[in-house]
PDB file of C-alpha atoms and ligand atoms in Angstrom:
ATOM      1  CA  UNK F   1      12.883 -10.175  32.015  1.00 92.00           C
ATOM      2  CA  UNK F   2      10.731 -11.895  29.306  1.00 96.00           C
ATOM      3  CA  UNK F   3       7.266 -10.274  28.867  1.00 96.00           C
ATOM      4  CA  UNK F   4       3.937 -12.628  26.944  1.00 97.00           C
ATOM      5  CA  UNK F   5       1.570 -10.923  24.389  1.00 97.00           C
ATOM      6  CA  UNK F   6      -0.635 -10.703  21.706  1.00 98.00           C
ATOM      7  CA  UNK F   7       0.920  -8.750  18.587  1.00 98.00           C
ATOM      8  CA  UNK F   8       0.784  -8.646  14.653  1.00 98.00           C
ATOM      9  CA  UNK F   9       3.828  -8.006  12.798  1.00 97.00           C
ATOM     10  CA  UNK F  10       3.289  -4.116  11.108  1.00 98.00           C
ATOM     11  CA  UNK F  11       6.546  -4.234   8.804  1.00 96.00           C
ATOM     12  CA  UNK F  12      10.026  -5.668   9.335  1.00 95.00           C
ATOM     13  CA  UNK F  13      13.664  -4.820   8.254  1.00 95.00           C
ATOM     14  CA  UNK F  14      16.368  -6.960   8.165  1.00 93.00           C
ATOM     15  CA  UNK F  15      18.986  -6.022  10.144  1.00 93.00           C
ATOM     16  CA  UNK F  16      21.884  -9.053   8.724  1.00 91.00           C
ATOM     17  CA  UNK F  17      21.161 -12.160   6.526  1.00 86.00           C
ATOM     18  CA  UNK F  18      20.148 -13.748  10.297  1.00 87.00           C
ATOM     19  CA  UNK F  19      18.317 -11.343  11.846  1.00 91.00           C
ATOM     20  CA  UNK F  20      15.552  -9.037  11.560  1.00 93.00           C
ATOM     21  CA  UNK F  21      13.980  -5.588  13.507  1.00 96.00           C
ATOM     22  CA  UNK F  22      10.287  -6.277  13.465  1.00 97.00           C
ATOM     23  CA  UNK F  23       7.598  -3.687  13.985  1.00 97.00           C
ATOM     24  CA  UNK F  24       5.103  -4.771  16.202  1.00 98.00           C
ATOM     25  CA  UNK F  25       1.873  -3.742  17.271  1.00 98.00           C
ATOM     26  CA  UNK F  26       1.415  -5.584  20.640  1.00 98.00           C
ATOM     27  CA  UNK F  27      -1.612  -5.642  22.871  1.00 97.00           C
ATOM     28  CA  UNK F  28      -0.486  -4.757  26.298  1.00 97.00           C
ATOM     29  CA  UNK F  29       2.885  -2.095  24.744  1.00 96.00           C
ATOM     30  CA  UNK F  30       1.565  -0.806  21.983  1.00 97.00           C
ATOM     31  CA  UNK F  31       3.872  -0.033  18.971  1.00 97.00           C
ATOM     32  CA  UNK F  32       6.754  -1.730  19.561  1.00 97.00           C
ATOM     33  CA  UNK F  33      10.157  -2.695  18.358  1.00 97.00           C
ATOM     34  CA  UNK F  34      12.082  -6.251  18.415  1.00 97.00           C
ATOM     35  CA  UNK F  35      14.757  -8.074  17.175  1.00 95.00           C
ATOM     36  CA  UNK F  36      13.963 -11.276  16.196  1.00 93.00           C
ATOM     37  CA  UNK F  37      17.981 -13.286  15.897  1.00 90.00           C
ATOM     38  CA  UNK F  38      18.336 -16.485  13.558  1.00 82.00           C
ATOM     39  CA  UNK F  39      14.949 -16.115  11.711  1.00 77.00           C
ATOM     40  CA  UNK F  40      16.571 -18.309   8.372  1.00 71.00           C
ATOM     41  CA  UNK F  41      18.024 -20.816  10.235  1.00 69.00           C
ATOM     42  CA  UNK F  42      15.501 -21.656  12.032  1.00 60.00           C
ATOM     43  CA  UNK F  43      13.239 -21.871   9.368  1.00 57.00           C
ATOM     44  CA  UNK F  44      10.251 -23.402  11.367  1.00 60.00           C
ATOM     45  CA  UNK F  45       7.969 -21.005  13.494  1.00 64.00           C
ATOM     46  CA  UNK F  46       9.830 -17.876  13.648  1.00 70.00           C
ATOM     47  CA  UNK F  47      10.931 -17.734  10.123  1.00 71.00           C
ATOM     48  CA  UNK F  48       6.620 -17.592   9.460  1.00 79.00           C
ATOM     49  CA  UNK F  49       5.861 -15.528  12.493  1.00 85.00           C
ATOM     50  CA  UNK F  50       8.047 -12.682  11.678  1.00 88.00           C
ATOM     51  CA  UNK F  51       6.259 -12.190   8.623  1.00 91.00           C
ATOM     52  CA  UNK F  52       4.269  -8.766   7.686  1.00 93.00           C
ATOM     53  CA  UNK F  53       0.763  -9.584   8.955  1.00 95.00           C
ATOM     54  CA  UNK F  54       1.417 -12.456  10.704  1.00 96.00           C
ATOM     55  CA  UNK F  55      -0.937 -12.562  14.009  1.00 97.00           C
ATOM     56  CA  UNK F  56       1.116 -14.183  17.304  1.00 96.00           C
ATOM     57  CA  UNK F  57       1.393 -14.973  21.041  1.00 96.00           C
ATOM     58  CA  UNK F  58       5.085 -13.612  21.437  1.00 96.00           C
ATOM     59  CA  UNK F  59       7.592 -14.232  24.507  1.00 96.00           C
ATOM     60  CA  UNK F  60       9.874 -11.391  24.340  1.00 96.00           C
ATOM     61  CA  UNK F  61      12.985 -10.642  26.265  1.00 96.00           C
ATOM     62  CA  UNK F  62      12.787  -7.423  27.655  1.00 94.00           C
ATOM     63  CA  UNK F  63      16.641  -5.875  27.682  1.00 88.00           C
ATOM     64  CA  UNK F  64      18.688  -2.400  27.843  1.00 89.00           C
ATOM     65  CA  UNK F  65      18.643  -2.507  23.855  1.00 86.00           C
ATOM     66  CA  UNK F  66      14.871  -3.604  23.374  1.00 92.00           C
ATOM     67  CA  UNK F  67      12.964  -6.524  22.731  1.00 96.00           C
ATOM     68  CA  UNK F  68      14.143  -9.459  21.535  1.00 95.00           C
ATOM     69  CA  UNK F  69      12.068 -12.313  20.193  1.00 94.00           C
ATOM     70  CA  UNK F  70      12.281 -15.532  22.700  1.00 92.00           C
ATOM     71  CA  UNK F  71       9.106 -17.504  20.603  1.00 91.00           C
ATOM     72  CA  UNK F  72       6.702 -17.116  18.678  1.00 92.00           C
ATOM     73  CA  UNK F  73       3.174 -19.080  18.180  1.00 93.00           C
ATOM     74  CA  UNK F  74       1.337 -18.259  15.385  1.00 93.00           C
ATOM     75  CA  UNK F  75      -2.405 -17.356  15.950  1.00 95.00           C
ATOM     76  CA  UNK F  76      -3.120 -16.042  12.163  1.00 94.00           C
ATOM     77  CA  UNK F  77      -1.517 -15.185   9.445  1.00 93.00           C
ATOM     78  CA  UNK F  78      -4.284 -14.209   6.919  1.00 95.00           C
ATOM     79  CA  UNK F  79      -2.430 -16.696   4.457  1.00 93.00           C
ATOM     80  CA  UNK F  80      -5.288 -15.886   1.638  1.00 94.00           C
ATOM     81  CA  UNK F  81      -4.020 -12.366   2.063  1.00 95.00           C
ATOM     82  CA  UNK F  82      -0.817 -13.169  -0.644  1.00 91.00           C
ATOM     83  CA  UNK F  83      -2.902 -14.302  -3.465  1.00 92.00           C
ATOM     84  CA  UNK F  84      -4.099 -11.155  -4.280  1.00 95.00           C
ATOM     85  CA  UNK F  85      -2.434  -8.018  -4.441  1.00 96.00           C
ATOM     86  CA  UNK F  86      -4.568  -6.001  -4.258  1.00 96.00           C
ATOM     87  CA  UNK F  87      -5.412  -7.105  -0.955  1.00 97.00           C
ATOM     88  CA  UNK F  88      -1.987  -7.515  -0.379  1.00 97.00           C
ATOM     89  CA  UNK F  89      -1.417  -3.510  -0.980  1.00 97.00           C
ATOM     90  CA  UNK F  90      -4.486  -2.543   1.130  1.00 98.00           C
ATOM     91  CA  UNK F  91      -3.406  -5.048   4.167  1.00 98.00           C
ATOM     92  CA  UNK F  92      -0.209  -3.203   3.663  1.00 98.00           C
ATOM     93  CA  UNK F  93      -1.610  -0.109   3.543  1.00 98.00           C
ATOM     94  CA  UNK F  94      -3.651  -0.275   6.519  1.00 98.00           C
ATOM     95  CA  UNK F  95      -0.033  -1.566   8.742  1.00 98.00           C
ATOM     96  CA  UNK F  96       1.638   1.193   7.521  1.00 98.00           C
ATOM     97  CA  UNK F  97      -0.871   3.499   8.952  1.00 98.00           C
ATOM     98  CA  UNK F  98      -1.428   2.011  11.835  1.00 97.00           C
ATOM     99  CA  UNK F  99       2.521   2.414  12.429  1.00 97.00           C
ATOM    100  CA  UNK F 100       2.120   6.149  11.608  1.00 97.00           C
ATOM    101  CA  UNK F 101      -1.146   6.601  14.406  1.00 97.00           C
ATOM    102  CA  UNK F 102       1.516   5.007  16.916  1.00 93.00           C
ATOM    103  CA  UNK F 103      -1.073   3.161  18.753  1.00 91.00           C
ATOM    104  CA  UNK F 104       0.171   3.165  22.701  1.00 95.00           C
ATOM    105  CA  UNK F 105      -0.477   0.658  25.239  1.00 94.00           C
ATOM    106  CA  UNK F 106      -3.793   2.594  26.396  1.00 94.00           C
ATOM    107  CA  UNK F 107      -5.296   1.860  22.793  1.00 95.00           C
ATOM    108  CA  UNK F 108      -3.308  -0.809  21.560  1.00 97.00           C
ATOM    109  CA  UNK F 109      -6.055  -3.452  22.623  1.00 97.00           C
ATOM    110  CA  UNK F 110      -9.220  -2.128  20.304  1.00 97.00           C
ATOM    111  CA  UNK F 111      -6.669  -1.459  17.238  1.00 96.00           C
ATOM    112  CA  UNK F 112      -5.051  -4.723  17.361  1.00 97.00           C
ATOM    113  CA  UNK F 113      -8.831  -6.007  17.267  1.00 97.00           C
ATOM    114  CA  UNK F 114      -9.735  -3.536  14.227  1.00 98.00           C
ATOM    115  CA  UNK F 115      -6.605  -4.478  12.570  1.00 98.00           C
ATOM    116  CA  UNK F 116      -7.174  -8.255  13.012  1.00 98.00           C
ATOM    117  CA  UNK F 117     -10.671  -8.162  12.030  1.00 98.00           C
ATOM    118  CA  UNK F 118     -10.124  -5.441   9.076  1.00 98.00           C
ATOM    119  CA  UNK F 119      -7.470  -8.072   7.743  1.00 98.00           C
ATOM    120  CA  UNK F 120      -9.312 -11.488   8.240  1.00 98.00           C
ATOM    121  CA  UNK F 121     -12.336  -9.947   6.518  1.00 98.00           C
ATOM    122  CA  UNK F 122     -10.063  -9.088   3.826  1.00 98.00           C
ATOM    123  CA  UNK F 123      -8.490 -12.213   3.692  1.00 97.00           C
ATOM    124  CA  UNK F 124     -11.247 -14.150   3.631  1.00 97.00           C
ATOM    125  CA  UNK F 125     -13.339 -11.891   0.725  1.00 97.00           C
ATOM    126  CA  UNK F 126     -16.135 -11.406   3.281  1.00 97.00           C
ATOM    127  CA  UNK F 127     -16.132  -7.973   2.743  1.00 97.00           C
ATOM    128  CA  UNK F 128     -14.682  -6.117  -0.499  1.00 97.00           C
ATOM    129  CA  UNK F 129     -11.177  -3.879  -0.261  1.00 97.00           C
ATOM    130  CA  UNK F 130     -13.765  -1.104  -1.306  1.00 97.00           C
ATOM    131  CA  UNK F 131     -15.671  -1.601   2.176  1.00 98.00           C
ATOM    132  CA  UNK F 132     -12.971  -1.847   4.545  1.00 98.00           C
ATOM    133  CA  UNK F 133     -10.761   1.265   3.304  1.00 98.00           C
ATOM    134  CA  UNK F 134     -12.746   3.408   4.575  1.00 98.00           C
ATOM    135  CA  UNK F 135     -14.086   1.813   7.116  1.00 98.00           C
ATOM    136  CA  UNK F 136     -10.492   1.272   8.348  1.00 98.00           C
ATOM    137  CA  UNK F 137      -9.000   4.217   7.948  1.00 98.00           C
ATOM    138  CA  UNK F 138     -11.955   6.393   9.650  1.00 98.00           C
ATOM    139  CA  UNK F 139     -12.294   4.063  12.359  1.00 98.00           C
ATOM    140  CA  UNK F 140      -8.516   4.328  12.893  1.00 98.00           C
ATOM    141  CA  UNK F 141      -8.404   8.175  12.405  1.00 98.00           C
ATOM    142  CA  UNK F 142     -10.934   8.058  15.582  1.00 97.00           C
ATOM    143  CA  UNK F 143      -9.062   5.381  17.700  1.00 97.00           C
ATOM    144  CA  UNK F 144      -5.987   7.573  17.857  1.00 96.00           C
ATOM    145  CA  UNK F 145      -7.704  10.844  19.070  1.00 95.00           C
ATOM    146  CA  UNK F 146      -8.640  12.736  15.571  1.00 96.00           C
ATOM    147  CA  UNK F 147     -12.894  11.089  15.977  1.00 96.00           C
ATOM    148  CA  UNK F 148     -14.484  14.129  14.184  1.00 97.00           C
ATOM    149  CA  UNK F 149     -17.872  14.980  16.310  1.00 97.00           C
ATOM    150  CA  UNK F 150     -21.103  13.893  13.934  1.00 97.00           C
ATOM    151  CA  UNK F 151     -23.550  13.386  16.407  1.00 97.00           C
ATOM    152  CA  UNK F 152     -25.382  16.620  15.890  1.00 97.00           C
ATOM    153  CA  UNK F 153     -25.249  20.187  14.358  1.00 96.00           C
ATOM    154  CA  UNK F 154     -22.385  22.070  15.698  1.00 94.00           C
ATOM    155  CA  UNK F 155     -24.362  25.081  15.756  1.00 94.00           C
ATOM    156  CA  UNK F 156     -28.050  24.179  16.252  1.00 95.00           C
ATOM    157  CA  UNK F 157     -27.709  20.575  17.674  1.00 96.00           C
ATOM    158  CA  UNK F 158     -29.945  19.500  15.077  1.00 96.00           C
ATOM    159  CA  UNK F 159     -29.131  15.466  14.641  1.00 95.00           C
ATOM    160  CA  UNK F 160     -30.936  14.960  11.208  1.00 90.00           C
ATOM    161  CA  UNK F 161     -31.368  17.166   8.364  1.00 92.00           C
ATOM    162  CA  UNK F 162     -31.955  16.252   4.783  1.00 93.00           C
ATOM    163  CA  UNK F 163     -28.539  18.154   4.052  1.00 95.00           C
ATOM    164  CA  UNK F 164     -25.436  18.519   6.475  1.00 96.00           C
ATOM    165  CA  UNK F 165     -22.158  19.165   5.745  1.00 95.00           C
ATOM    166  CA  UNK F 166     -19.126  17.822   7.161  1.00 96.00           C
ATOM    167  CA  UNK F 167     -16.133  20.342   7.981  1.00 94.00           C
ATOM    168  CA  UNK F 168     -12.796  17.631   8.137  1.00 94.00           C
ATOM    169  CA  UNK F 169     -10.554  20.138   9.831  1.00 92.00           C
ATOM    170  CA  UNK F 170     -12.894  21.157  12.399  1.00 92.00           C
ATOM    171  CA  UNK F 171     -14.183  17.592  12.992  1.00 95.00           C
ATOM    172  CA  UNK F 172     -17.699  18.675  12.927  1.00 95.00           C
ATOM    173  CA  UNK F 173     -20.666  19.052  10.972  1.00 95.00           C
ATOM    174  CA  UNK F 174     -23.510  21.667  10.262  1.00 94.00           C
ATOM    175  CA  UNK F 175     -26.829  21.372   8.886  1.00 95.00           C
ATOM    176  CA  UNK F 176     -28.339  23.117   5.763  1.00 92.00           C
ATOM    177  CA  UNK F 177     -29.854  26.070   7.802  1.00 92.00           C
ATOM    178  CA  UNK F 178     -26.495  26.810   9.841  1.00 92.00           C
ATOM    179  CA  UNK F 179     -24.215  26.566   6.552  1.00 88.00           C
ATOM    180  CA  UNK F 180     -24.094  30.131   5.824  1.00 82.00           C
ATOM    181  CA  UNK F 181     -24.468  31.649   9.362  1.00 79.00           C
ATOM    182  CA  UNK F 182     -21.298  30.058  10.319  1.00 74.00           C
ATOM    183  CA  UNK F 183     -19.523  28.351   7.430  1.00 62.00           C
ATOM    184  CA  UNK F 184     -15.457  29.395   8.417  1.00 62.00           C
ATOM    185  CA  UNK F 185     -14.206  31.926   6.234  1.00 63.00           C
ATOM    186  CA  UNK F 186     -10.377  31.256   5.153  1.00 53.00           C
ATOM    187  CA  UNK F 187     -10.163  28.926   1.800  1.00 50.00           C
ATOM    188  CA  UNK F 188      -8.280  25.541   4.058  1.00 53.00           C
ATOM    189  CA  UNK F 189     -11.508  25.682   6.160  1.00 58.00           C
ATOM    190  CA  UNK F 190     -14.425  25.699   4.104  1.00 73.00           C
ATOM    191  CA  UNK F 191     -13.284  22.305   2.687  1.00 88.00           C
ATOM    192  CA  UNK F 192     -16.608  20.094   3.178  1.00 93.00           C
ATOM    193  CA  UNK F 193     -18.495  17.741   2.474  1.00 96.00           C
ATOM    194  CA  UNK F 194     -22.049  17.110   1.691  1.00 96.00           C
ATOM    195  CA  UNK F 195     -23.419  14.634   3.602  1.00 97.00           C
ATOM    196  CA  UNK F 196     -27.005  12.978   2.820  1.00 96.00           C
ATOM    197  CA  UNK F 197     -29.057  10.975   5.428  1.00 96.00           C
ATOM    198  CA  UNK F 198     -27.575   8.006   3.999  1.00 96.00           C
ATOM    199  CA  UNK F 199     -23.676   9.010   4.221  1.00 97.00           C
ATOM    200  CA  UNK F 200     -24.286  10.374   7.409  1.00 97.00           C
ATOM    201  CA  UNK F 201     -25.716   7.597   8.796  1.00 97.00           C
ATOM    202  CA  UNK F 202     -22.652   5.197   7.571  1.00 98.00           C
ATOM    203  CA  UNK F 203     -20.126   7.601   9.104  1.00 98.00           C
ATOM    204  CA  UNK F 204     -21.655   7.768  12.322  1.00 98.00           C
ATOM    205  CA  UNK F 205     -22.224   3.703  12.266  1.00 98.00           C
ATOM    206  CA  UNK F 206     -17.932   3.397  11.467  1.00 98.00           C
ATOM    207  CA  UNK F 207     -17.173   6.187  14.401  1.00 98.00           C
ATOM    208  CA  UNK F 208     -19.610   5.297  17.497  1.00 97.00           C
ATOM    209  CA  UNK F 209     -20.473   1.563  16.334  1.00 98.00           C
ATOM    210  CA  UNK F 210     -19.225  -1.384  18.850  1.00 97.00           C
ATOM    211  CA  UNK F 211     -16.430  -2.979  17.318  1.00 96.00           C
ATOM    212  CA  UNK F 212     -18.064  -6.638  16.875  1.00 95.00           C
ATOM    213  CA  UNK F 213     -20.839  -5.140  14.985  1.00 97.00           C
ATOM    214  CA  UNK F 214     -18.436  -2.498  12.822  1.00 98.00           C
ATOM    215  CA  UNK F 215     -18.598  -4.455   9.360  1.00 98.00           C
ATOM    216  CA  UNK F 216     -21.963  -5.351   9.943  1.00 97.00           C
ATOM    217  CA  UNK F 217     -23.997  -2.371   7.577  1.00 97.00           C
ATOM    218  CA  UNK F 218     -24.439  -2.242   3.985  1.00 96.00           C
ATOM    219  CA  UNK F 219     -24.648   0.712   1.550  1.00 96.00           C
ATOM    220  CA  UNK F 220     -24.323   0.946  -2.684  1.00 96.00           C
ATOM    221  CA  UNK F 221     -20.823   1.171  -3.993  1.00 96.00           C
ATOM    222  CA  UNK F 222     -21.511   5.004  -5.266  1.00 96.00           C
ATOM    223  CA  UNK F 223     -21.828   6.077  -1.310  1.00 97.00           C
ATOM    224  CA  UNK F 224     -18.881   3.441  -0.630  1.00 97.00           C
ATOM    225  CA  UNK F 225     -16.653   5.778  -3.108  1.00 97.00           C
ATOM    226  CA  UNK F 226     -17.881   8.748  -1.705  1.00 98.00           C
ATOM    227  CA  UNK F 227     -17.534   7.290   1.784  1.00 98.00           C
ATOM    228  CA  UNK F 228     -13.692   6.379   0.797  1.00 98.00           C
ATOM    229  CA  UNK F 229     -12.958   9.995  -0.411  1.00 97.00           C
ATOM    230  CA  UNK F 230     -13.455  11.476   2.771  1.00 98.00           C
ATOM    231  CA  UNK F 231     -11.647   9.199   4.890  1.00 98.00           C
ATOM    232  CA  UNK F 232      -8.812   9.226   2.727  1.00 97.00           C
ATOM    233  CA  UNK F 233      -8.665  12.916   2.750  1.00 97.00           C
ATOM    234  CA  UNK F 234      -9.120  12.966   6.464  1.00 97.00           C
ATOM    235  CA  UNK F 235      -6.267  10.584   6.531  1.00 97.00           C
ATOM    236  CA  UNK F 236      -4.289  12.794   4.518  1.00 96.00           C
ATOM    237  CA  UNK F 237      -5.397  16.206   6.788  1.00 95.00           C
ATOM    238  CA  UNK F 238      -4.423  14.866  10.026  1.00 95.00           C
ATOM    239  CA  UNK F 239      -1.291  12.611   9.270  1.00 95.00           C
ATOM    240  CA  UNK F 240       0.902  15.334   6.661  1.00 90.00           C
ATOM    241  CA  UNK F 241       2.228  12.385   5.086  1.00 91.00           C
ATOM    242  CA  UNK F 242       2.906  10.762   1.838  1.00 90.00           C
ATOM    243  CA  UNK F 243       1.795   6.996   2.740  1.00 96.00           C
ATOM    244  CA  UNK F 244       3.853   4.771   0.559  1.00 96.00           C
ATOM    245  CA  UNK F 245       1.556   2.279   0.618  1.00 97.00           C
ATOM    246  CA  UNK F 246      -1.390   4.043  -0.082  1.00 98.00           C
ATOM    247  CA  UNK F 247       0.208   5.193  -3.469  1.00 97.00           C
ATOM    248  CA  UNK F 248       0.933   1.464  -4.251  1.00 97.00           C
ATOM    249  CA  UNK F 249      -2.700   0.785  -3.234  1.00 97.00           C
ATOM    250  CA  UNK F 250      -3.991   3.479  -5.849  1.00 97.00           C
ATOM    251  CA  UNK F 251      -1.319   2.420  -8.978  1.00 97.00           C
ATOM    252  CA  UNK F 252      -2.418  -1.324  -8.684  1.00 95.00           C
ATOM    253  CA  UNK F 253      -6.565  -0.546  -8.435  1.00 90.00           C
ATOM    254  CA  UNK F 254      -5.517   1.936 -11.602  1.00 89.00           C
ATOM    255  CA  UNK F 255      -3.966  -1.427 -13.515  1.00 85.00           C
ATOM    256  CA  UNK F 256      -6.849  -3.698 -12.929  1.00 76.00           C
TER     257      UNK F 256
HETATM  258 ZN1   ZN G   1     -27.854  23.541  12.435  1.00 76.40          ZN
END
């Protein structure tokens, strides 16, 4: 049976000289695995489509062992992406985490849009690597099921204070006058973060915004570096991971 759909290529391993296993995050499967057979000598197409990043309407066979790789036509492939590696490492970054949140068929739709729009304003320097990390990675972190609740106070339902703090690991947040009432005892728990009007109001715009308006807010680069060390260590909380990647990411912004 051959099966049509949208998918990006996440990572790939080659299998032989010939042929290569190609991670794939598809629109209508989800996180998916195929074989695409003959990728060198055919050179054309499906040499470029089964490259990391590259964007594609696929025709897959759909066998006992798995997918194979019928065609290929290539939709995007962020070319600009590969003269700058930096970019390279976050583009690579945000695949591998996207293959770690396993996105499934019921969710595959809205990441393969945040991952295609996340890379082509990357690509295309429309927004800075320092913008979309965390934008990416909190907006991801929600997708898959971990969205923290900011709306309001956990305790008083109090939506704006001039002070709240957010609690990662119990995806919620508490104002300045509930703090000490309720603040959770053991050392892991009280791990926080204070939140300002202004930080607040970024988080909540990455977590409940529509997804064609996502990108669309702008805020100084201190609360963009304050913005990025939360959702990299909610990243870190939730996924128990070292992220290759994400290392790579941090040596090469060290360097430059
Ligand atoms: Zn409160």
């Amino acid at each position: 049976m051959t099966v049509k759909t949208k998918a990006i290529v996440l990572k790939h391993t080659f299998l032989s000289e010939e042929d290569k296993k190609l991670y794939l995050l598809s629109r209508d499967y989800g996180l998916i695995e195929a074989k695409a057979r003959g990728v060198k000598r055919l050179k054309g197409t499906l040499l470029n489509t089964t490259e990391d990043f590259c964007y594609s309407d696929f025709c897959l066979f759909s066998g006992k062992s798995g997918y194979i790789v019928n065609s290929a036509d290539k939709l995007d492939n962020f070319f600009s992406l590969r003269d700058d590696i930096e970019k390279m490492a976050l583009a690579s970054y945000f695949c591998e985490l996207t293959y770690y949140l396993t996105p499934t068929a019921e969710n595959a739709e809205v990441f393969l849009r945040l991952l295609c729009n996340s890379l082509y304003f990357l690509a295309s320097g429309k927004r800075t690597p320092a913008f979309l990390k965390p934008v990416y990675e909190f907006r991801a972190m929600a997708e898959s099921g971990f969205a923290p609740n900011l709306v309001a106070c956990e305790n008083c339902g109090a939506y704006d204070h001039k002070v709240m703090y957010f609690y990662p690991l119990q995806g919620a947040i508490l104002c300045d006058n509930c703090v000490d009432s309720v603040s959770p005892s053991s050392q892991e728990q009280t791990c926080r973060f204070m939140l300002t009007p202004n930080v607040l109001a970024a988080l909540r715009h990455i977590l409940y915004a529509e997804l064609d308006r996502l990108f669309n807010f702008k805020v100084n680069s201190e609360t963009l570096n304050y913005l990025d060390s939360i959702s990299e260590y909610y990243v870190k909380l939730y996924l128990e991971r070292s992220i290759k990647s994400l290392e790579f990411y941090h040596s090469i912004k060290q360097l430059s």
